[in-house]
Each structure stands twice: as structure tokens, then as C-alpha cells.
């Protein structure tokens, strides 16, 4: 059974710092991995999608990497801003189910202090 | 562009009452549709998914049911709510492909009293 773990559960950094969020998964048989952002009381916003054949994806100040063989992904946020404060969720789409299911980690709650 | 709507945004219901949450998607055809629940301390859990009209797959046994009466409409229902049904319910869609990116709606906060 696929399990997704995110470390740390919470992170507080000063504005301007570069930071890395970690995600690990137990079964490397995945179609893709997706990083989301969730603001309090809101839905999920998709940040980056990495297909299983890819190593990384970039969008603005965000860079996500995928090492499928070791079951790891990282989300790198450059020059963090207070507006980046949110919970970041990692999810993998594995081979379970007829259309694949997204298996989520419990998230990393990020706080960027001005 | 594609848009996903959910309503209501918040709902407070007594134990034993019925439930109907609605999700609609605009700007795409034949999407895969998903219902997730996010409960405090438990993360996001997939409840149902649908690959077409009338086709529903259930991921966990529970007090809830889902229906897809139209291509871009997904409904989550219950005949009698339990306290444990409280949570944040999220609808999502993806293109009908196994490696499709999923996009989420704004969610419905359900409190069962």
C-alpha cells in the first residue's frame, strides 16, 4: 500500500530565505507526483506536476524534483515571501484503481515571517 | 479555461439529516471526477471517483454515496448524517487519462451537530 510522508510537518522561516520541502513515497510505481498549496479553509491549488519520466519541473520561484527510484521529491522555494505562507501537500498518482488514485501526504505548514 | 464549482461553501446539519453536495465543472468534456474528504489530522482521503455518467467507484465503505447524472456534474449524498461525516469535502477533476493533473474546487465545510 502506497504511503506518502512529508517532513517537516511545520516550518517557520524569515522572509527571503530559500527553503526545501520534502516528500517521500513507499512504492515507486507511480504515474506522476503533484505538489499543491492550500490556504486555510480553501481548496487546493496545483503548483507543479512531475510525470514519472521527468526529473524536475519549474514554475517561477518554485522547483520540484523527482527521484522515483529512491521514492523522493523535493519542492524548492526561492526567496520566500510572506505570501508563500500556506500548507504544501504532496500527492502521488499510483497504479491503484482503474484511473489511478492520488495518495496525499499530510502536508508541511509553512510560515514565512516578514 | 476550466472552472470547478462547489456548493454550498459551508453547511451545518444535525445528525440523522440528509446531505447533498454538488460539484460542476465548466470548460471541459468527459472529465474524471473525484470526491475527497479532508478531516483534521487525517489528511485527504479519496471517497469516490467517476470516469463517466453513471459510473461511480467507491474507495472506502461509508455512510455516503455519489452520483453523476450529467457529464460535468458530481453529487455527494447521504440519507442520514453521522457526527463522523464532519469535514472539508473537496471535488476535483482531471482529463480522462491515468496521468492527468488533478484540479480542485473550493471545497465545502460540513459540520454535523
mmCIF file of N, CA and C in Angstrom, chain B:
data_model
loop_
_atom_site.group_PDB
_atom_site.id
_atom_site.type_symbol
_atom_site.label_atom_id
_atom_site.label_comp_id
_atom_site.label_asym_id
_atom_site.label_seq_id
_atom_site.Cartn_x
_atom_site.Cartn_y
_atom_site.Cartn_z
ATOM 1 N N UNK B 1 -11.119 28.494 -20.483
ATOM 2 C CA UNK B 1 -10.425 27.810 -19.394
ATOM 3 C C UNK B 1 -11.435 27.034 -18.557
ATOM 4 N N UNK B 2 -10.898 26.096 -17.790
ATOM 5 C CA UNK B 2 -11.765 25.233 -17.000
ATOM 6 C C UNK B 2 -11.993 25.814 -15.612
ATOM 7 N N UNK B 3 -13.199 25.618 -15.115
ATOM 8 C CA UNK B 3 -13.565 26.100 -13.785
ATOM 9 C C UNK B 3 -14.336 25.008 -13.081
ATOM 10 N N UNK B 4 -14.113 24.874 -11.782
ATOM 11 C CA UNK B 4 -14.835 23.892 -10.980
ATOM 12 C C UNK B 4 -15.534 24.609 -9.844
ATOM 13 N N UNK B 5 -16.806 24.315 -9.663
ATOM 14 C CA UNK B 5 -17.624 24.962 -8.651
ATOM 15 C C UNK B 5 -18.132 23.938 -7.651
ATOM 16 N N UNK B 6 -18.243 24.365 -6.397
ATOM 17 C CA UNK B 6 -18.846 23.529 -5.376
ATOM 18 C C UNK B 6 -19.829 24.368 -4.571
ATOM 19 N N UNK B 7 -20.945 23.765 -4.203
ATOM 20 C CA UNK B 7 -21.843 24.427 -3.276
ATOM 21 C C UNK B 7 -22.625 23.419 -2.476
ATOM 22 N N UNK B 8 -23.002 23.810 -1.251
ATOM 23 C CA UNK B 8 -22.706 25.120 -0.678
ATOM 24 C C UNK B 8 -21.259 25.218 -0.199
ATOM 25 N N UNK B 9 -20.850 26.415 0.207
ATOM 26 C CA UNK B 9 -19.492 26.600 0.717
ATOM 27 C C UNK B 9 -19.375 26.079 2.148
ATOM 28 N N UNK B 10 -20.416 26.300 2.935
ATOM 29 C CA UNK B 10 -20.452 25.795 4.302
ATOM 30 C C UNK B 10 -21.837 25.246 4.588
ATOM 31 N N UNK B 11 -21.885 24.278 5.503
ATOM 32 C CA UNK B 11 -23.148 23.624 5.822
ATOM 33 C C UNK B 11 -23.077 23.094 7.247
ATOM 34 N N UNK B 12 -24.120 23.369 8.008
ATOM 35 C CA UNK B 12 -24.248 22.821 9.348
ATOM 36 C C UNK B 12 -25.529 22.010 9.380
ATOM 37 N N UNK B 13 -25.390 20.721 9.674
ATOM 38 C CA UNK B 13 -26.535 19.824 9.625
ATOM 39 C C UNK B 13 -26.606 18.983 10.893
ATOM 40 N N UNK B 14 -27.828 18.667 11.370
ATOM 41 C CA UNK B 14 -27.938 17.797 12.544
ATOM 42 C C UNK B 14 -27.713 16.338 12.168
ATOM 43 N N UNK B 15 -27.290 15.563 13.153
ATOM 44 C CA UNK B 15 -27.146 14.118 12.959
ATOM 45 C C UNK B 15 -28.463 13.534 12.476
ATOM 46 N N UNK B 16 -28.387 12.628 11.511
ATOM 47 C CA UNK B 16 -29.578 11.965 11.004
ATOM 48 C C UNK B 16 -30.250 12.664 9.837
ATOM 49 N N UNK B 17 -29.799 13.861 9.515
ATOM 50 C CA UNK B 17 -30.401 14.587 8.391
ATOM 51 C C UNK B 17 -29.737 14.168 7.075
ATOM 52 N N UNK B 18 -30.396 14.428 5.935
ATOM 53 C CA UNK B 18 -29.807 14.069 4.645
ATOM 54 C C UNK B 18 -28.789 15.112 4.198
ATOM 55 N N UNK B 19 -28.013 14.724 3.180
ATOM 56 C CA UNK B 19 -26.964 15.604 2.661
ATOM 57 C C UNK B 19 -26.945 15.545 1.147
ATOM 58 N N UNK B 20 -26.716 16.705 0.548
ATOM 59 C CA UNK B 20 -26.462 16.749 -0.888
ATOM 60 C C UNK B 20 -25.473 17.864 -1.167
ATOM 61 N N UNK B 21 -24.294 17.481 -1.654
ATOM 62 C CA UNK B 21 -23.269 18.444 -2.061
ATOM 63 C C UNK B 21 -23.101 18.331 -3.568
ATOM 64 N N UNK B 22 -22.955 19.470 -4.213
ATOM 65 C CA UNK B 22 -22.888 19.469 -5.665
ATOM 66 C C UNK B 22 -21.572 20.040 -6.177
ATOM 67 N N UNK B 23 -21.118 19.464 -7.257
ATOM 68 C CA UNK B 23 -19.882 19.903 -7.904
ATOM 69 C C UNK B 23 -20.141 19.952 -9.406
ATOM 70 N N UNK B 24 -19.757 21.047 -10.039
ATOM 71 C CA UNK B 24 -19.874 21.135 -11.502
ATOM 72 C C UNK B 24 -18.570 21.661 -12.086
ATOM 73 N N UNK B 25 -18.275 21.190 -13.269
ATOM 74 C CA UNK B 25 -17.061 21.594 -13.976
ATOM 75 C C UNK B 25 -17.461 22.259 -15.287
ATOM 76 N N UNK B 26 -16.798 23.339 -15.609
ATOM 77 C CA UNK B 26 -17.052 24.044 -16.867
ATOM 78 C C UNK B 26 -15.796 24.036 -17.726
ATOM 79 N N UNK B 27 -15.986 24.038 -19.021
ATOM 80 C CA UNK B 27 -14.861 24.227 -19.932
ATOM 81 C C UNK B 27 -14.134 22.973 -20.336
ATOM 82 N N UNK B 28 -14.701 21.800 -20.062
ATOM 83 C CA UNK B 28 -14.074 20.553 -20.464
ATOM 84 C C UNK B 28 -15.166 19.514 -20.680
ATOM 85 N N UNK B 29 -14.833 18.457 -21.385
ATOM 86 C CA UNK B 29 -15.800 17.385 -21.634
ATOM 87 C C UNK B 29 -15.240 16.065 -21.143
ATOM 88 N N UNK B 30 -16.150 15.197 -20.686
ATOM 89 C CA UNK B 30 -15.798 13.859 -20.243
ATOM 90 C C UNK B 30 -14.642 13.845 -19.240
ATOM 91 N N UNK B 31 -14.718 14.684 -18.210
ATOM 92 C CA UNK B 31 -13.633 14.664 -17.219
ATOM 93 C C UNK B 31 -13.775 13.464 -16.293
ATOM 94 N N UNK B 32 -12.666 13.069 -15.667
ATOM 95 C CA UNK B 32 -12.754 12.218 -14.487
ATOM 96 C C UNK B 32 -13.109 13.139 -13.325
ATOM 97 N N UNK B 33 -13.982 12.657 -12.447
ATOM 98 C CA UNK B 33 -14.402 13.472 -11.306
ATOM 99 C C UNK B 33 -14.136 12.720 -10.006
ATOM 100 N N UNK B 34 -13.812 13.473 -8.971
ATOM 101 C CA UNK B 34 -13.394 12.878 -7.698
ATOM 102 C C UNK B 34 -14.031 13.622 -6.526
ATOM 103 N N UNK B 35 -14.375 12.864 -5.470
ATOM 104 C CA UNK B 35 -14.728 13.456 -4.183
ATOM 105 C C UNK B 35 -13.691 13.018 -3.154
ATOM 106 N N UNK B 36 -13.146 14.009 -2.431
ATOM 107 C CA UNK B 36 -12.216 13.765 -1.342
ATOM 108 C C UNK B 36 -12.796 14.352 -0.059
ATOM 109 N N UNK B 37 -12.371 13.801 1.067
ATOM 110 C CA UNK B 37 -12.681 14.396 2.356
ATOM 111 C C UNK B 37 -11.372 14.673 3.085
ATOM 112 N N UNK B 38 -11.338 15.857 3.695
ATOM 113 C CA UNK B 38 -10.177 16.244 4.487
ATOM 114 C C UNK B 38 -10.639 16.422 5.928
ATOM 115 N N UNK B 39 -10.232 15.499 6.787
ATOM 116 C CA UNK B 39 -10.592 15.578 8.198
ATOM 117 C C UNK B 39 -9.364 15.976 8.994
ATOM 118 N N UNK B 40 -9.596 16.659 10.079
ATOM 119 C CA UNK B 40 -8.490 17.161 10.910
ATOM 120 C C UNK B 40 -7.585 16.013 11.330
ATOM 121 N N UNK B 41 -6.288 16.178 11.063
ATOM 122 C CA UNK B 41 -5.314 15.191 11.498
ATOM 123 C C UNK B 41 -5.253 13.934 10.663
ATOM 124 N N UNK B 42 -6.094 13.849 9.608
ATOM 125 C CA UNK B 42 -6.118 12.600 8.829
ATOM 126 C C UNK B 42 -5.726 12.787 7.378
ATOM 127 N N UNK B 43 -5.519 13.999 6.962
ATOM 128 C CA UNK B 43 -5.121 14.219 5.579
ATOM 129 C C UNK B 43 -6.294 14.047 4.625
ATOM 130 N N UNK B 44 -5.998 14.050 3.351
ATOM 131 C CA UNK B 44 -7.015 13.957 2.306
ATOM 132 C C UNK B 44 -7.275 12.494 1.949
ATOM 133 N N UNK B 45 -8.518 12.130 1.878
ATOM 134 C CA UNK B 45 -8.894 10.759 1.573
ATOM 135 C C UNK B 45 -9.847 10.737 0.388
ATOM 136 N N UNK B 46 -9.522 9.926 -0.611
ATOM 137 C CA UNK B 46 -10.403 9.786 -1.765
ATOM 138 C C UNK B 46 -11.631 8.970 -1.364
ATOM 139 N N UNK B 47 -12.809 9.516 -1.658
ATOM 140 C CA UNK B 47 -14.068 8.830 -1.326
ATOM 141 C C UNK B 47 -14.655 8.116 -2.548
ATOM 142 N N UNK B 48 -14.810 8.866 -3.639
ATOM 143 C CA UNK B 48 -15.403 8.333 -4.867
ATOM 144 C C UNK B 48 -14.691 8.923 -6.073
ATOM 145 N N UNK B 49 -14.717 8.172 -7.174
ATOM 146 C CA UNK B 49 -14.319 8.771 -8.434
ATOM 147 C C UNK B 49 -15.214 8.227 -9.539
ATOM 148 N N UNK B 50 -15.281 8.996 -10.633
ATOM 149 C CA UNK B 50 -16.167 8.654 -11.736
ATOM 150 C C UNK B 50 -15.461 8.928 -13.056
ATOM 151 N N UNK B 51 -15.540 7.958 -13.958
ATOM 152 C CA UNK B 51 -14.922 8.122 -15.274
ATOM 153 C C UNK B 51 -15.962 8.426 -16.344
ATOM 154 N N UNK B 52 -17.252 8.464 -15.968
ATOM 155 C CA UNK B 52 -18.283 8.796 -16.934
ATOM 156 C C UNK B 52 -19.651 8.833 -16.267
ATOM 157 N N UNK B 53 -20.647 9.270 -17.017
ATOM 158 C CA UNK B 53 -22.016 9.372 -16.490
ATOM 159 C C UNK B 53 -22.458 8.032 -15.943
ATOM 160 N N UNK B 54 -22.938 8.047 -14.705
ATOM 161 C CA UNK B 54 -23.458 6.836 -14.090
ATOM 162 C C UNK B 54 -22.402 5.852 -13.621
ATOM 163 N N UNK B 55 -21.128 6.160 -13.831
ATOM 164 C CA UNK B 55 -20.045 5.243 -13.434
ATOM 165 C C UNK B 55 -19.367 5.787 -12.180
ATOM 166 N N UNK B 56 -19.591 5.100 -11.069
ATOM 167 C CA UNK B 56 -19.075 5.544 -9.781
ATOM 168 C C UNK B 56 -18.270 4.420 -9.153
ATOM 169 N N UNK B 57 -17.081 4.764 -8.662
ATOM 170 C CA UNK B 57 -16.286 3.799 -7.906
ATOM 171 C C UNK B 57 -16.095 4.335 -6.499
ATOM 172 N N UNK B 58 -16.307 3.468 -5.532
ATOM 173 C CA UNK B 58 -16.173 3.853 -4.131
ATOM 174 C C UNK B 58 -14.849 3.336 -3.593
ATOM 175 N N UNK B 59 -14.147 4.205 -2.887
ATOM 176 C CA UNK B 59 -12.836 3.827 -2.371
ATOM 177 C C UNK B 59 -12.893 3.343 -0.933
ATOM 178 N N UNK B 60 -13.854 3.810 -0.170
ATOM 179 C CA UNK B 60 -13.954 3.402 1.225
ATOM 180 C C UNK B 60 -15.415 3.164 1.575
ATOM 181 N N UNK B 61 -15.693 2.137 2.391
ATOM 182 C CA UNK B 61 -17.085 1.910 2.822
ATOM 183 C C UNK B 61 -17.495 3.015 3.789
ATOM 184 N N UNK B 62 -18.682 3.533 3.625
ATOM 185 C CA UNK B 62 -19.063 4.664 4.457
ATOM 186 C C UNK B 62 -20.552 4.925 4.333
ATOM 187 N N UNK B 63 -20.942 5.997 4.977
ATOM 188 C CA UNK B 63 -22.326 6.415 5.040
ATOM 189 C C UNK B 63 -22.717 7.273 3.838
ATOM 190 N N UNK B 64 -21.824 7.446 2.887
ATOM 191 C CA UNK B 64 -22.034 8.382 1.790
ATOM 192 C C UNK B 64 -22.217 7.642 0.470
ATOM 193 N N UNK B 65 -22.796 8.339 -0.498
ATOM 194 C CA UNK B 65 -22.916 7.815 -1.854
ATOM 195 C C UNK B 65 -22.659 8.953 -2.830
ATOM 196 N N UNK B 66 -22.386 8.610 -4.072
ATOM 197 C CA UNK B 66 -22.134 9.625 -5.090
ATOM 198 C C UNK B 66 -22.908 9.275 -6.348
ATOM 199 N N UNK B 67 -23.228 10.312 -7.111
ATOM 200 C CA UNK B 67 -23.902 10.109 -8.384
ATOM 201 C C UNK B 67 -23.374 11.101 -9.399
ATOM 202 N N UNK B 68 -23.477 10.710 -10.665
ATOM 203 C CA UNK B 68 -23.037 11.590 -11.762
ATOM 204 C C UNK B 68 -24.148 11.589 -12.805
ATOM 205 N N UNK B 69 -25.140 12.462 -12.612
ATOM 206 C CA UNK B 69 -26.289 12.487 -13.523
ATOM 207 C C UNK B 69 -25.995 13.124 -14.882
ATOM 208 N N UNK B 70 -24.993 13.985 -14.934
ATOM 209 C CA UNK B 70 -24.583 14.629 -16.184
ATOM 210 C C UNK B 70 -23.064 14.575 -16.301
ATOM 211 N N UNK B 71 -22.575 14.833 -17.495
ATOM 212 C CA UNK B 71 -21.149 14.681 -17.772
ATOM 213 C C UNK B 71 -20.276 15.485 -16.828
ATOM 214 N N UNK B 72 -20.711 16.709 -16.479
ATOM 215 C CA UNK B 72 -19.862 17.589 -15.688
ATOM 216 C C UNK B 72 -20.459 17.904 -14.323
ATOM 217 N N UNK B 73 -21.311 17.008 -13.817
ATOM 218 C CA UNK B 73 -21.945 17.208 -12.528
ATOM 219 C C UNK B 73 -21.709 15.990 -11.658
ATOM 220 N N UNK B 74 -21.272 16.236 -10.423
ATOM 221 C CA UNK B 74 -20.960 15.161 -9.491
ATOM 222 C C UNK B 74 -21.604 15.512 -8.166
ATOM 223 N N UNK B 75 -22.370 14.585 -7.599
ATOM 224 C CA UNK B 75 -23.122 14.866 -6.396
ATOM 225 C C UNK B 75 -22.737 13.873 -5.298
ATOM 226 N N UNK B 76 -22.532 14.404 -4.103
ATOM 227 C CA UNK B 76 -22.244 13.571 -2.932
ATOM 228 C C UNK B 76 -23.453 13.622 -2.016
ATOM 229 N N UNK B 77 -23.923 12.464 -1.588
ATOM 230 C CA UNK B 77 -25.161 12.408 -0.817
ATOM 231 C C UNK B 77 -25.024 11.502 0.395
ATOM 232 N N UNK B 78 -25.958 11.726 1.313
ATOM 233 C CA UNK B 78 -26.135 10.821 2.435
ATOM 234 C C UNK B 78 -27.603 10.839 2.831
ATOM 235 N N UNK B 79 -28.122 9.699 3.250
ATOM 236 C CA UNK B 79 -29.514 9.656 3.707
ATOM 237 C C UNK B 79 -29.602 10.080 5.170
ATOM 238 N N UNK B 80 -28.567 9.714 5.951
ATOM 239 C CA UNK B 80 -28.563 10.068 7.378
ATOM 240 C C UNK B 80 -27.148 10.376 7.816
ATOM 241 N N UNK B 81 -26.878 11.615 8.137
ATOM 242 C CA UNK B 81 -25.538 12.026 8.511
ATOM 243 C C UNK B 81 -25.142 11.530 9.897
ATOM 244 N N UNK B 82 -23.850 11.221 10.029
ATOM 245 C CA UNK B 82 -23.255 10.867 11.304
ATOM 246 C C UNK B 82 -22.301 11.992 11.734
ATOM 247 N N UNK B 83 -22.000 12.040 13.027
ATOM 248 C CA UNK B 83 -21.036 13.035 13.502
ATOM 249 C C UNK B 83 -19.699 12.903 12.773
ATOM 250 N N UNK B 84 -19.323 11.670 12.485
ATOM 251 C CA UNK B 84 -18.032 11.406 11.842
ATOM 252 C C UNK B 84 -17.982 11.866 10.384
ATOM 253 N N UNK B 85 -19.121 12.298 9.836
ATOM 254 C CA UNK B 85 -19.121 12.815 8.461
ATOM 255 C C UNK B 85 -18.631 14.265 8.387
ATOM 256 N N UNK B 86 -18.447 14.894 9.517
ATOM 257 C CA UNK B 86 -17.940 16.268 9.522
ATOM 258 C C UNK B 86 -16.569 16.320 8.861
ATOM 259 N N UNK B 87 -16.340 17.397 8.109
ATOM 260 C CA UNK B 87 -15.044 17.552 7.448
ATOM 261 C C UNK B 87 -15.138 18.552 6.323
ATOM 262 N N UNK B 88 -14.043 18.632 5.585
ATOM 263 C CA UNK B 88 -13.953 19.530 4.442
ATOM 264 C C UNK B 88 -13.994 18.653 3.196
ATOM 265 N N UNK B 89 -15.009 18.840 2.361
ATOM 266 C CA UNK B 89 -15.211 17.995 1.186
ATOM 267 C C UNK B 89 -14.750 18.727 -0.068
ATOM 268 N N UNK B 90 -13.897 18.065 -0.791
ATOM 269 C CA UNK B 90 -13.308 18.664 -1.981
ATOM 270 C C UNK B 90 -13.645 17.834 -3.214
ATOM 271 N N UNK B 91 -14.067 18.512 -4.245
ATOM 272 C CA UNK B 91 -14.305 17.894 -5.541
ATOM 273 C C UNK B 91 -13.114 18.215 -6.439
ATOM 274 N N UNK B 92 -12.759 17.302 -7.307
ATOM 275 C CA UNK B 92 -11.647 17.529 -8.223
ATOM 276 C C UNK B 92 -11.986 16.934 -9.587
ATOM 277 N N UNK B 93 -11.283 17.412 -10.605
ATOM 278 C CA UNK B 93 -11.447 16.848 -11.940
ATOM 279 C C UNK B 93 -10.082 16.676 -12.581
ATOM 280 N N UNK B 94 -10.033 15.786 -13.557
ATOM 281 C CA UNK B 94 -8.839 15.641 -14.377
ATOM 282 C C UNK B 94 -9.289 15.213 -15.763
ATOM 283 N N UNK B 95 -8.421 15.352 -16.737
ATOM 284 C CA UNK B 95 -8.732 14.800 -18.051
ATOM 285 C C UNK B 95 -8.788 13.287 -17.896
ATOM 286 N N UNK B 96 -9.507 12.632 -18.800
ATOM 287 C CA UNK B 96 -9.704 11.190 -18.662
ATOM 288 C C UNK B 96 -8.483 10.427 -19.147
ATOM 289 N N UNK B 97 -7.461 10.523 -18.338
ATOM 290 C CA UNK B 97 -6.188 9.898 -18.649
ATOM 291 C C UNK B 97 -5.538 9.562 -17.322
ATOM 292 N N UNK B 98 -4.870 8.429 -17.250
ATOM 293 C CA UNK B 98 -4.317 7.993 -15.965
ATOM 294 C C UNK B 98 -3.313 8.974 -15.382
ATOM 295 N N UNK B 99 -2.577 9.682 -16.230
ATOM 296 C CA UNK B 99 -1.538 10.573 -15.712
ATOM 297 C C UNK B 99 -1.967 12.029 -15.725
ATOM 298 N N UNK B 100 -3.291 12.252 -15.768
ATOM 299 C CA UNK B 100 -3.791 13.614 -15.829
ATOM 300 C C UNK B 100 -3.630 14.367 -14.525
ATOM 301 N N UNK B 101 -3.344 15.652 -14.646
ATOM 302 C CA UNK B 101 -3.230 16.518 -13.478
ATOM 303 C C UNK B 101 -4.617 16.732 -12.883
ATOM 304 N N UNK B 102 -4.704 16.758 -11.547
ATOM 305 C CA UNK B 102 -5.993 16.973 -10.897
ATOM 306 C C UNK B 102 -6.116 18.418 -10.442
ATOM 307 N N UNK B 103 -7.326 18.951 -10.618
ATOM 308 C CA UNK B 103 -7.635 20.325 -10.239
ATOM 309 C C UNK B 103 -8.794 20.300 -9.249
ATOM 310 N N UNK B 104 -8.645 21.084 -8.190
ATOM 311 C CA UNK B 104 -9.592 21.014 -7.095
ATOM 312 C C UNK B 104 -10.516 22.226 -7.040
ATOM 313 N N UNK B 105 -11.708 21.980 -6.506
ATOM 314 C CA UNK B 105 -12.660 23.045 -6.261
ATOM 315 C C UNK B 105 -12.403 23.734 -4.937
ATOM 316 N N UNK B 106 -13.241 24.721 -4.592
ATOM 317 C CA UNK B 106 -13.026 25.498 -3.367
ATOM 318 C C UNK B 106 -13.416 24.776 -2.092
ATOM 319 N N UNK B 107 -14.153 23.685 -2.192
ATOM 320 C CA UNK B 107 -14.488 22.895 -1.020
ATOM 321 C C UNK B 107 -15.783 23.291 -0.338
ATOM 322 N N UNK B 108 -16.327 22.351 0.440
ATOM 323 C CA UNK B 108 -17.498 22.564 1.293
ATOM 324 C C UNK B 108 -17.139 22.138 2.706
ATOM 325 N N UNK B 109 -17.316 23.068 3.643
ATOM 326 C CA UNK B 109 -17.062 22.748 5.050
ATOM 327 C C UNK B 109 -18.372 22.232 5.644
ATOM 328 N N UNK B 110 -18.416 20.959 6.039
ATOM 329 C CA UNK B 110 -19.602 20.340 6.625
ATOM 330 C C UNK B 110 -19.384 20.104 8.107
ATOM 331 N N UNK B 111 -20.291 20.620 8.909
ATOM 332 C CA UNK B 111 -20.276 20.366 10.343
ATOM 333 C C UNK B 111 -21.567 19.657 10.716
ATOM 334 N N UNK B 112 -21.443 18.474 11.278
ATOM 335 C CA UNK B 112 -22.601 17.702 11.716
ATOM 336 C C UNK B 112 -22.711 17.864 13.227
ATOM 337 N N UNK B 113 -23.872 18.327 13.682
ATOM 338 C CA UNK B 113 -24.032 18.641 15.120
ATOM 339 C C UNK B 113 -24.977 17.662 15.817
#
